[in-house]
Coordinates of C-alpha atoms in Angstrom, one line a residue:
Chain I
M25 CA 97.4 72.9 148.5
A26 CA 97.3 71.5 145.1
T27 CA 97.9 67.9 145.9
E28 CA 95.0 65.6 145.2
I29 CA 94.3 66.5 141.6
H30 CA 97.9 65.5 140.9
A31 CA 97.7 62.3 142.9
V32 CA 94.5 61.3 141.1
R33 CA 96.0 62.1 137.7
R34 CA 99.1 60.2 138.4
E35 CA 97.1 57.0 138.8
T36 CA 94.8 57.5 135.9
A37 CA 97.0 59.0 133.2
A38 CA 98.4 56.8 130.5
P39 CA 101.5 55.0 131.5
A40 CA 104.6 57.2 131.4
T41 CA 106.5 55.0 129.1
G42 CA 106.9 56.0 125.5
R43 CA 105.0 53.0 124.2
P44 CA 101.2 52.8 124.6
A45 CA 100.2 50.0 126.9
M46 CA 98.3 46.9 125.9
P47 CA 94.9 47.8 127.5
G48 CA 95.1 51.1 125.7
L49 CA 95.6 49.5 122.3
L50 CA 92.8 47.0 123.1
A51 CA 90.4 49.8 124.0
L52 CA 91.4 51.6 120.8
A53 CA 90.5 48.5 118.7
V54 CA 87.2 48.2 120.4
L55 CA 86.4 51.9 120.0
L56 CA 87.3 51.7 116.3
L57 CA 85.0 48.7 115.7
V58 CA 82.2 50.3 117.6
L59 CA 82.6 53.5 115.5
I60 CA 82.7 51.7 112.2
A61 CA 79.6 49.8 113.0
A62 CA 77.7 52.6 114.8
P63 CA 75.9 54.2 111.9
Y64 CA 74.2 50.9 111.0
V65 CA 72.7 50.7 114.5
L66 CA 72.2 54.3 115.5
Y67 CA 71.1 57.4 113.7
P68 CA 74.2 58.6 111.8
V69 CA 73.7 62.3 112.5
F70 CA 73.6 61.5 116.2
V71 CA 76.8 59.6 116.1
M72 CA 78.4 62.4 114.0
K73 CA 77.4 64.8 116.7
V74 CA 79.0 62.6 119.3
L75 CA 82.2 62.4 117.2
C76 CA 82.5 66.1 116.8
F77 CA 82.1 66.7 120.5
A78 CA 84.3 63.8 121.4
L79 CA 87.1 65.4 119.3
F80 CA 86.4 68.7 121.0
A81 CA 86.6 67.2 124.4
C82 CA 89.8 65.3 123.6
A83 CA 91.4 68.5 122.4
F84 CA 90.3 70.2 125.6
N85 CA 91.6 67.3 127.7
L86 CA 95.0 67.6 126.1
L87 CA 95.3 70.9 127.9
I88 CA 93.8 70.1 131.3
G89 CA 94.7 66.5 131.5
F90 CA 98.2 66.6 130.3
A91 CA 99.4 70.1 130.8
G92 CA 97.2 70.9 133.9
L93 CA 95.7 74.0 132.3
L94 CA 92.0 74.5 132.7
S95 CA 90.7 76.6 129.8
F96 CA 87.2 77.9 130.2
G97 CA 87.1 79.5 126.8
H98 CA 87.4 76.6 124.3
A99 CA 84.0 77.5 122.8
A100 CA 85.8 80.4 121.1
F101 CA 87.9 78.0 119.1
F102 CA 85.1 75.5 118.4
G103 CA 82.6 78.1 117.5
G104 CA 85.0 80.5 115.8
A105 CA 86.1 77.8 113.5
A106 CA 82.5 76.8 112.8
Y107 CA 81.7 80.4 111.7
I108 CA 84.8 80.6 109.4
T109 CA 84.1 77.2 107.9
A110 CA 80.4 78.0 107.4
H111 CA 81.2 81.4 105.8
T112 CA 83.9 80.2 103.5
V113 CA 81.9 77.3 102.2
K114 CA 78.6 79.0 101.9
V115 CA 79.6 82.5 100.7
W116 CA 83.0 81.9 99.1
G117 CA 81.9 78.6 97.7
L118 CA 85.0 76.7 98.8
P119 CA 85.0 72.9 98.9
P120 CA 84.3 71.5 102.4
E121 CA 87.9 70.3 103.1
L122 CA 89.3 73.8 102.4
G123 CA 86.6 75.4 104.5
I124 CA 87.4 73.1 107.5
L125 CA 91.1 73.8 106.9
L126 CA 90.5 77.5 107.0
G127 CA 88.3 77.2 110.1
T128 CA 91.0 75.2 111.8
A129 CA 93.7 77.7 110.8
F130 CA 91.6 80.5 112.3
A131 CA 91.3 78.5 115.6
A132 CA 95.1 78.0 115.6
T133 CA 95.7 81.7 115.1
L134 CA 93.2 82.6 117.8
G135 CA 94.7 80.0 120.1
L136 CA 98.2 81.5 119.6
A137 CA 96.9 85.0 120.5
F138 CA 94.7 83.9 123.5
G139 CA 97.3 81.4 124.7
A140 CA 100.1 84.0 124.7
L141 CA 98.0 86.2 126.9
A142 CA 96.5 83.5 129.2
I143 CA 99.7 81.6 130.1
R144 CA 100.9 84.7 131.8
R145 CA 98.7 83.7 134.7
Q146 CA 98.0 80.3 136.3
G147 CA 95.2 78.2 137.8
I148 CA 91.9 80.0 138.3
Y149 CA 93.2 83.2 136.7
F150 CA 94.1 81.2 133.6
A151 CA 90.5 79.9 133.6
M152 CA 89.0 83.4 134.0
I153 CA 91.2 84.9 131.3
T154 CA 90.4 82.3 128.8
L155 CA 86.7 82.7 129.7
A156 CA 86.8 86.5 129.3
L157 CA 88.7 86.3 126.0
S158 CA 86.2 83.8 124.6
Q159 CA 83.4 86.1 125.6
M160 CA 85.0 88.7 123.4
V161 CA 84.6 86.3 120.4
F162 CA 81.0 85.7 121.4
F163 CA 80.2 89.4 121.2
M164 CA 82.0 89.7 117.9
A165 CA 79.9 86.8 116.6
L166 CA 76.9 88.7 117.8
Q167 CA 77.8 92.0 116.2
L168 CA 79.9 91.4 113.0
K169 CA 78.0 91.4 109.7
F170 CA 79.1 88.1 108.3
T171 CA 78.0 86.0 111.3
G172 CA 74.3 86.7 110.9
G173 CA 73.8 87.8 114.5
E174 CA 71.2 85.8 116.4
D175 CA 70.4 83.6 113.3
G176 CA 73.9 82.5 112.7
I177 CA 74.9 81.1 109.3
Q178 CA 72.4 78.6 108.1
A179 CA 72.0 76.3 105.2
V180 CA 75.7 75.7 104.6
P181 CA 76.1 73.3 101.7
R182 CA 77.9 70.1 102.5
G183 CA 79.4 70.0 99.0
H184 CA 81.7 67.4 97.5
L185 CA 84.8 66.2 99.4
F186 CA 87.8 66.7 97.1
G187 CA 85.2 67.4 94.4
V188 CA 84.3 63.7 94.2
I189 CA 82.6 62.4 97.3
D190 CA 79.0 63.7 97.8
L191 CA 78.7 64.6 101.4
S192 CA 75.0 65.1 101.3
Q193 CA 74.9 61.3 101.6
S194 CA 74.9 60.5 105.3
M195 CA 77.2 57.5 105.1
A196 CA 79.8 59.4 103.1
M197 CA 79.6 62.3 105.6
Y198 CA 79.8 59.8 108.6
Y199 CA 83.0 58.2 107.5
T200 CA 84.5 61.6 106.7
V201 CA 83.7 62.7 110.2
L202 CA 85.1 59.5 111.5
A203 CA 88.3 60.0 109.6
V204 CA 88.6 63.5 110.9
F205 CA 88.0 62.3 114.5
L206 CA 90.5 59.5 114.1
F207 CA 93.1 61.9 112.7
G208 CA 92.6 64.2 115.7
F209 CA 92.7 61.4 118.2
A210 CA 95.9 60.0 116.6
V211 CA 97.5 63.4 116.9
I212 CA 96.6 63.6 120.6
W213 CA 97.7 60.0 121.2
R214 CA 101.0 60.7 119.5
T215 CA 101.5 64.0 121.4
V216 CA 100.8 62.4 124.8
H217 CA 103.3 59.5 124.1
S218 CA 106.0 61.8 122.8
P219 CA 108.8 63.5 124.6
F220 CA 106.9 66.7 124.3
G221 CA 104.0 65.0 126.1
Q222 CA 106.3 63.9 128.8
V223 CA 107.5 67.5 129.4
L224 CA 103.9 68.6 129.5
K225 CA 103.2 66.0 132.3
A226 CA 106.3 67.2 134.1
I227 CA 104.9 70.8 134.0
R228 CA 101.6 69.6 135.2
E229 CA 103.1 67.8 138.2
N230 CA 105.6 70.4 139.2
E231 CA 106.3 73.4 137.1
P232 CA 109.1 75.0 139.2
R233 CA 111.0 71.7 138.9
A234 CA 110.5 71.5 135.2
I235 CA 111.9 75.1 134.9
S236 CA 114.8 74.1 137.1
L237 CA 115.5 71.2 134.7
G238 CA 116.0 73.8 132.0
Y239 CA 112.7 73.5 130.2
R240 CA 111.1 76.8 129.0
T241 CA 107.8 75.8 130.3
D242 CA 106.0 78.9 128.8
H243 CA 106.9 77.7 125.4
Y244 CA 105.6 74.2 126.1
K245 CA 102.4 75.4 127.6
L246 CA 101.8 77.8 124.6
M247 CA 102.4 75.0 122.2
A248 CA 100.0 72.7 124.0
F249 CA 97.4 75.5 124.0
V250 CA 97.7 76.1 120.3
L251 CA 97.5 72.4 119.5
S252 CA 94.5 72.1 121.7
A253 CA 92.8 75.1 120.1
T254 CA 93.6 73.9 116.6
L255 CA 92.0 70.5 117.3
A256 CA 89.0 72.2 118.9
G257 CA 88.7 74.2 115.7
L258 CA 88.9 71.1 113.6
A259 CA 86.0 69.7 115.6
G260 CA 84.0 73.0 115.2
G261 CA 84.6 73.3 111.5
T262 CA 83.6 69.7 110.9
K263 CA 80.5 70.3 113.0
A264 CA 79.6 73.2 110.8
I265 CA 79.6 71.0 107.7
V266 CA 77.7 68.1 109.4
F267 CA 74.9 70.3 110.7
Q268 CA 75.2 72.9 107.9
L269 CA 75.1 75.5 110.6
A270 CA 77.1 77.8 112.8
T271 CA 75.3 79.7 115.6
L272 CA 75.9 81.6 118.8
T273 CA 75.4 78.4 120.8
D274 CA 78.8 77.2 119.5
V275 CA 80.6 80.3 120.9
Q276 CA 78.7 80.8 124.1
W277 CA 80.4 80.2 127.4
Q278 CA 77.9 77.5 128.2
M279 CA 79.6 75.5 125.4
S280 CA 83.0 75.9 127.2
G281 CA 81.3 74.6 130.3
A282 CA 79.8 71.7 128.4
V283 CA 83.2 70.5 127.2
V284 CA 84.6 70.8 130.7
L285 CA 81.8 68.5 131.9
M286 CA 82.3 66.0 129.2
T287 CA 86.0 65.7 130.1
L288 CA 85.3 65.6 133.8
L289 CA 82.6 63.0 133.5
G290 CA 84.7 60.7 131.3
G291 CA 87.9 61.2 133.2
I292 CA 90.4 64.1 133.1
G293 CA 93.8 62.9 131.9
T294 CA 92.6 59.7 130.3
L295 CA 92.8 59.2 126.6
F296 CA 89.3 57.7 126.2
G297 CA 87.5 59.5 129.0
P298 CA 86.5 62.5 126.9
V299 CA 85.1 60.3 124.2
V300 CA 82.9 58.5 126.8
G301 CA 82.0 61.7 128.4
A302 CA 81.0 63.4 125.2
A303 CA 78.9 60.4 124.2
L304 CA 77.1 60.4 127.5
V305 CA 76.4 64.2 127.6
V306 CA 75.2 64.3 124.0
T307 CA 72.9 61.3 124.6
L308 CA 71.6 62.8 127.8
E309 CA 70.9 66.1 126.1
N310 CA 69.1 64.3 123.3
Y311 CA 66.9 62.4 125.7
L312 CA 66.3 65.3 128.1
A313 CA 65.3 67.6 125.2
A314 CA 62.2 65.5 124.7
S315 CA 61.4 65.3 128.4
N316 CA 60.0 67.9 130.7
L317 CA 63.1 68.1 132.9
P318 CA 65.1 71.3 132.8
V319 CA 68.4 70.3 131.0
P320 CA 70.8 72.8 132.7
V321 CA 69.6 71.7 136.1
V322 CA 70.3 68.0 135.3
I323 CA 73.7 68.9 133.8
G324 CA 74.5 71.1 136.8
V325 CA 73.7 68.2 139.2
I326 CA 75.9 65.9 137.3
F327 CA 78.7 68.5 137.4
V328 CA 78.4 68.9 141.1
A329 CA 78.3 65.1 141.6
C330 CA 81.4 64.6 139.5
V331 CA 83.3 67.2 141.4
L332 CA 82.2 66.0 144.8
L333 CA 82.0 62.2 144.4
F334 CA 84.1 60.9 141.5
R335 CA 86.7 63.3 140.3
R336 CA 88.5 60.5 138.3
G337 CA 85.5 60.3 136.0
I338 CA 84.1 57.1 134.5
V339 CA 87.2 55.9 132.6
G340 CA 89.5 57.1 135.4
E341 CA 87.5 55.0 137.9
I342 CA 87.6 51.9 135.7
A343 CA 91.3 52.3 135.1
A344 CA 92.0 52.8 138.8
R345 CA 90.0 49.7 139.8
F346 CA 91.1 47.3 137.1
G347 CA 94.8 47.1 136.7
G348 CA 95.3 50.8 137.2
K349 CA 98.6 50.2 139.1
R350 CA 101.4 52.3 138.0
P351 CA 104.3 50.4 136.4
Chain N
M5 CA 73.6 124.2 121.6
S6 CA 77.1 123.4 122.8
T7 CA 78.7 120.1 122.4
I8 CA 81.6 118.2 124.0
F9 CA 83.8 116.5 121.3
G10 CA 80.9 116.7 119.0
I11 CA 78.6 114.9 121.4
P12 CA 75.6 116.7 123.0
P13 CA 76.3 116.9 126.8
Q14 CA 73.0 115.2 127.7
A15 CA 74.0 112.1 125.7
L16 CA 77.5 112.1 127.1
F17 CA 76.5 112.5 130.7
G18 CA 73.6 110.2 130.3
Q19 CA 76.0 107.4 129.1
L20 CA 78.5 108.3 131.9
L21 CA 75.7 107.9 134.4
L22 CA 74.7 104.5 132.9
G23 CA 78.4 103.6 133.0
L24 CA 78.6 104.6 136.7
I25 CA 75.6 102.5 137.5
N26 CA 77.0 99.5 135.7
G27 CA 80.2 100.2 137.5
S28 CA 78.4 100.1 140.8
F29 CA 77.3 96.6 140.1
Y30 CA 80.7 95.5 138.8
A31 CA 82.3 96.9 142.0
L32 CA 79.8 95.2 144.4
L33 CA 80.2 91.9 142.6
S34 CA 83.9 91.9 142.2
L35 CA 84.2 93.0 145.8
G36 CA 82.2 89.9 146.9
L37 CA 84.4 87.7 144.7
A38 CA 87.6 89.3 146.1
V39 CA 86.4 88.8 149.7
I40 CA 85.5 85.1 149.0
F41 CA 88.7 84.5 147.1
G42 CA 90.8 85.9 149.8
M43 CA 89.5 83.6 152.5
L44 CA 88.4 80.5 150.6
N45 CA 90.7 80.6 147.5
V46 CA 87.6 79.8 145.5
I47 CA 86.5 81.7 142.4
N48 CA 82.8 81.8 143.0
F49 CA 81.3 81.1 139.6
A50 CA 77.8 81.0 141.2
H51 CA 78.2 84.8 142.0
G52 CA 76.1 85.8 139.0
A53 CA 73.4 83.3 139.9
L54 CA 73.3 84.5 143.5
Y55 CA 73.0 88.1 142.3
M56 CA 70.0 86.9 140.2
L57 CA 68.7 85.1 143.3
G58 CA 68.8 88.4 145.3
A59 CA 66.7 90.2 142.6
F60 CA 64.3 87.3 142.5
V61 CA 63.8 87.1 146.2
A62 CA 63.0 90.8 146.2
W63 CA 60.5 90.3 143.4
L64 CA 59.0 87.2 145.1
L65 CA 58.7 89.1 148.4
L66 CA 56.8 91.8 146.6
T67 CA 54.5 89.7 144.5
T68 CA 53.7 87.0 147.0
A69 CA 53.9 88.7 150.4
G70 CA 53.5 92.4 149.5
I71 CA 56.8 93.1 151.2
G72 CA 58.3 96.3 149.6
Y73 CA 61.7 97.4 148.5
W74 CA 63.2 98.6 151.8
W75 CA 62.5 95.4 153.6
A76 CA 63.6 93.4 150.6
L77 CA 66.9 95.3 150.7
L78 CA 67.4 93.8 154.2
L79 CA 65.8 90.4 153.7
A80 CA 67.0 89.4 150.3
P81 CA 70.7 89.6 151.1
L82 CA 70.0 87.7 154.3
V83 CA 68.3 84.9 152.3
V84 CA 71.1 84.8 149.8
G85 CA 73.7 84.9 152.5
A86 CA 71.9 82.0 154.4
F87 CA 71.8 80.0 151.1
G88 CA 75.5 80.7 150.7
V89 CA 76.2 79.4 154.2
V90 CA 74.4 76.2 153.5
L91 CA 76.3 75.8 150.2
E92 CA 79.6 76.4 152.0
K93 CA 78.8 74.0 154.8
T94 CA 77.5 71.1 152.7
L95 CA 79.5 71.3 149.5
L96 CA 82.3 73.8 149.2
S97 CA 83.9 72.8 152.5
R98 CA 84.6 69.3 151.1
L99 CA 87.0 70.7 148.5
Y100 CA 89.4 72.9 150.4
K101 CA 92.2 70.3 150.4
L102 CA 92.0 69.9 146.7
D103 CA 93.2 72.0 143.7
H104 CA 91.4 75.4 143.6
L105 CA 90.1 74.5 140.2
Y106 CA 87.5 72.1 141.8
G107 CA 86.0 75.0 143.7
L108 CA 85.5 76.8 140.3
L109 CA 84.0 73.7 138.8
L110 CA 81.6 73.1 141.7
T111 CA 80.3 76.7 141.8
F112 CA 79.9 76.5 138.0
G113 CA 77.7 73.5 138.5
L114 CA 75.8 75.3 141.2
A115 CA 75.3 78.3 138.9
L116 CA 73.8 76.0 136.2
I117 CA 71.4 74.5 138.8
V118 CA 70.2 77.8 140.2
E119 CA 69.8 79.5 136.9
G120 CA 68.3 76.5 135.2
A121 CA 65.7 76.1 138.0
F122 CA 64.6 79.7 137.8
R123 CA 64.5 79.5 134.0
H124 CA 62.3 76.5 134.2
F125 CA 59.8 78.1 136.5
Y126 CA 59.8 81.7 135.3
G127 CA 60.9 81.6 131.7
V128 CA 63.5 83.9 130.1
S129 CA 61.3 87.0 129.9
G130 CA 62.0 89.5 132.6
Q131 CA 59.7 90.6 135.4
P132 CA 59.3 94.3 136.1
Y133 CA 60.0 95.6 139.7
P134 CA 58.7 99.1 140.5
I135 CA 60.9 101.9 141.8
P136 CA 60.1 102.5 145.5
D137 CA 57.8 105.6 146.0
L138 CA 60.5 107.5 148.0
L139 CA 62.9 107.4 145.1
R140 CA 60.6 108.2 142.2
G141 CA 61.2 111.3 140.0
G142 CA 64.5 112.9 139.5
Q143 CA 66.7 116.0 139.7
N144 CA 67.5 118.5 137.0
L145 CA 71.2 119.1 137.4
G146 CA 71.2 121.8 134.6
F147 CA 73.4 119.8 132.3
M148 CA 71.5 116.5 132.7
F149 CA 68.5 114.9 134.3
L150 CA 69.4 112.5 137.2
P151 CA 66.7 110.0 138.1
N152 CA 66.6 109.7 141.9
Y153 CA 66.7 105.9 142.0
R154 CA 69.9 105.8 139.9
G155 CA 71.6 108.3 142.1
W156 CA 70.6 106.2 145.1
V157 CA 72.1 103.1 143.5
V158 CA 75.4 104.8 143.0
V159 CA 75.4 106.2 146.6
A160 CA 74.3 102.9 148.2
S161 CA 76.9 100.8 146.4
L162 CA 79.6 103.4 147.3
V163 CA 78.6 103.2 151.0
V164 CA 78.6 99.4 151.0
C165 CA 81.9 99.2 149.2
L166 CA 83.6 101.7 151.5
A167 CA 82.1 100.0 154.6
T168 CA 83.4 96.6 153.5
W169 CA 86.8 98.0 152.7
Y170 CA 86.9 99.7 156.2
A171 CA 85.8 96.5 158.0
I172 CA 88.5 94.5 156.3
E173 CA 91.4 96.9 156.3
R174 CA 90.8 98.9 159.5
T175 CA 89.0 96.7 162.1
K176 CA 90.2 93.9 164.4
L177 CA 87.9 91.4 162.8
G178 CA 89.3 92.4 159.4
A179 CA 92.8 91.9 160.8
Y180 CA 91.9 88.3 161.9
L181 CA 90.5 87.7 158.4
R182 CA 93.6 88.9 156.7
A183 CA 95.8 87.0 159.1
A184 CA 93.8 83.8 158.4
T185 CA 94.2 84.4 154.7
E186 CA 98.0 84.4 155.1
N187 CA 98.2 81.5 157.6
P188 CA 95.0 79.8 158.8
V189 CA 96.8 77.2 160.9
L190 CA 98.6 79.8 163.0
V191 CA 95.5 81.9 163.4
Q192 CA 93.5 78.8 164.5
A193 CA 96.3 78.1 167.1
F194 CA 95.5 81.5 168.6
G195 CA 92.0 80.2 169.4
I196 CA 90.1 81.8 166.6
N197 CA 87.5 79.7 164.9
V198 CA 88.8 79.7 161.4
P199 CA 86.2 77.4 159.8
L200 CA 83.4 79.6 161.2
M201 CA 85.2 82.6 159.8
I202 CA 85.4 81.0 156.4
T203 CA 81.7 80.1 156.4
A204 CA 80.8 83.7 157.5
T205 CA 83.0 85.2 154.8
Y206 CA 81.3 83.2 152.1
G207 CA 77.9 84.1 153.5
F208 CA 78.9 87.8 153.5
G209 CA 80.4 87.7 150.0
V210 CA 77.3 86.2 148.5
A211 CA 75.1 88.5 150.5
L212 CA 76.9 91.4 148.7
A213 CA 75.8 89.8 145.5
G214 CA 72.3 89.7 147.0
V215 CA 72.4 93.4 147.7
A216 CA 73.5 94.1 144.2
G217 CA 70.6 92.0 142.9
V218 CA 68.0 94.0 144.9
L219 CA 69.5 97.3 143.8
A220 CA 69.4 96.1 140.2
A221 CA 65.8 94.9 140.3
P222 CA 64.1 98.2 139.6
I223 CA 66.7 99.2 136.9
Y224 CA 67.0 96.0 134.9
Q225 CA 64.2 93.4 134.5
V226 CA 64.3 90.6 137.0
S227 CA 65.2 87.7 134.8
P228 CA 66.9 84.3 135.3
L229 CA 69.6 85.3 132.8
M230 CA 70.6 88.6 134.4
G231 CA 73.6 87.2 136.2
S232 CA 75.1 84.9 133.6
N233 CA 76.6 87.4 131.2
L234 CA 77.4 90.0 133.9
I235 CA 79.6 87.5 135.8
I236 CA 82.0 87.2 132.9
V237 CA 82.5 90.9 132.7
V238 CA 83.1 90.9 136.5
F239 CA 85.7 88.1 136.0
A240 CA 87.5 90.4 133.6
V241 CA 87.2 93.2 136.1
V242 CA 88.8 90.9 138.7
V243 CA 91.6 90.0 136.4
I244 CA 92.3 93.7 135.6
G245 CA 92.1 94.8 139.2
G246 CA 94.2 92.0 140.6
M247 CA 92.8 89.6 143.2
G248 CA 95.0 90.7 146.0
S249 CA 93.3 94.0 146.7
I250 CA 89.8 94.9 148.0
L251 CA 90.3 98.5 146.9
G252 CA 91.5 97.3 143.5
A253 CA 88.2 95.4 143.0
V254 CA 86.1 98.5 143.9
L255 CA 88.1 101.1 141.9
T256 CA 88.4 98.9 138.8
G257 CA 84.7 98.1 139.0
Y258 CA 83.7 101.8 138.9
G259 CA 86.4 102.7 136.4
L260 CA 85.5 100.1 133.9
G261 CA 81.9 100.9 134.2
L262 CA 82.6 104.6 133.3
L263 CA 84.9 103.6 130.5
E264 CA 82.3 101.3 129.0
G265 CA 79.8 104.2 129.2
L266 CA 82.3 106.5 127.3
T267 CA 82.9 103.8 124.7
K268 CA 79.1 103.6 124.1
V269 CA 79.2 107.4 123.3
F270 CA 82.1 107.4 120.9
Y271 CA 82.2 103.9 119.4
P272 CA 79.1 102.0 120.4
E273 CA 80.1 98.8 118.5
A274 CA 83.0 98.2 120.8
S275 CA 81.2 98.8 124.1
N276 CA 80.6 95.1 124.7
I277 CA 84.2 94.1 124.3
V278 CA 86.1 97.1 125.6
V279 CA 86.5 95.5 129.0
F280 CA 88.0 92.4 127.5
V281 CA 90.4 94.5 125.3
I282 CA 91.5 96.3 128.4
M283 CA 92.0 93.0 130.2
A284 CA 94.3 91.9 127.3
V285 CA 96.3 95.1 127.5
V286 CA 96.7 95.0 131.3
L287 CA 97.8 91.3 131.1
L288 CA 100.5 92.3 128.6
I289 CA 101.8 95.1 130.8
K290 CA 101.1 93.9 134.3
P291 CA 100.1 90.2 134.5
A292 CA 99.2 90.5 138.2
G293 CA 96.6 93.2 137.5
L294 CA 96.6 96.9 138.3
F295 CA 96.4 96.5 142.1
G296 CA 97.5 92.9 142.5
R297 CA 100.7 91.5 144.0
E298 CA 102.8 88.9 142.1
R299 CA 102.6 85.6 144.0

């Protein structure tokens, strides 16, 4: 039954040793240089969008790629945090860092509640449950007073970071977002290369065996879920500050689908895949928006092609072709 | 005028009827999902899009060829079913050896393509579809007014659901089907063409979605978005009912429709989320669903 997805992952996942491998560190250095230089070459708001979605996709990938749990409801954490951040900053007048923190905390709490329910079932049930629960958040965003219904929360002030740095300046905002992204990425990197991450991989490969080894797998899965939800919330809250906006698009189930696509396209279970996938999808949407082509159709075709033809994703394919041998 | 729990009876029964009609669609769609899942182990994310396709085929038949409701009720499910057979043969069949999650992802992509294409050509505004002449008007039941067409939808979906249940649980073909669900290799060894059965099952399951689409066309507007939000409620229905059981899908479908109608009377703000709340409660008490088996 569930054989190939594991076989594929085993080849592409980061090496199972505690220490990150050389190619990984090299890729990280390149990524860092590209990101520091990017706003001088590209439109900063565009790169910030990529970074927010990259963090979102990395958070999602932590769950599917390393714990083997496909959540189809991550928009709830991303969008939920965006609403909380937007509201606390705009209406309560909190500074941006506190707003993002509250949004992230909200996502963590929501993740704990949803995760506790969802991990009671596995596989496709897990996906359907997370999807249904996130739809509940969507309807609340539609109906509750503070979310502004169809309009969302607009004109959120960016404010001053720590009361000092003026975020209305796009370079200041950019490097703040970059710092947030790098923090999130570091957390994921550390998690994946920790004993905790090893247990997650063991659960992904063979849960009954992990149970028989004495691990309380439900606890590990729930922790992974909460961590993933929290980081997705961090991405959503940051996004609300960057775009000064939180809308229904952020909590819609199509958003949950988009993050699945980003991860799948870049490479499930690879550290850099989601970043590449997010950059590609955001770029594609930007270009298609100006063209006459129907965006969902193109996205759908890519989705189908990924599932049928290259399930490893771009980074996964590269890793498998060049030196992807397991140690 | 008398009231029931402080609600005028017309309003109460009116909402209950609406709930029953919604429940008819939940039941038809979750039944199709259950049939497909049983045989293919695939959660058909494209189910909502295929339901929408059924409604659109009926509408296109009427506007372009002048073919009316009753023929559409026969032809649209055939078209949707045939489309399903093509999808299964060309795409889905490549994924059976992989993790089931890939089936979910593939059908998700298909849903995006189908819905996106219709949205591109027909926009998001709905198209009206007239009620067939035979079913215009309604009955005064004394305590409420029942439009004929709505009564027909409830009866038709009940008949389709019962017939499907009977075919699967009580006939020889159904026995093969259930046996192949348990052990396809053994059933194949008995000389039964299992791949054909899988294809036919998928075609039949999505044809059920097509039937639901045609039934829905005169009630709701025919719009590219009509399936995308419905499908998630149906997923919740499926989780609550438990995937193991055909009967569970049908009963849960009607039951939740009614419950949603009741909520609309007493606490309208919660009517959109009541299904999801119930899903959460059921998961806490019985993770396998009300009618499901633990696997």
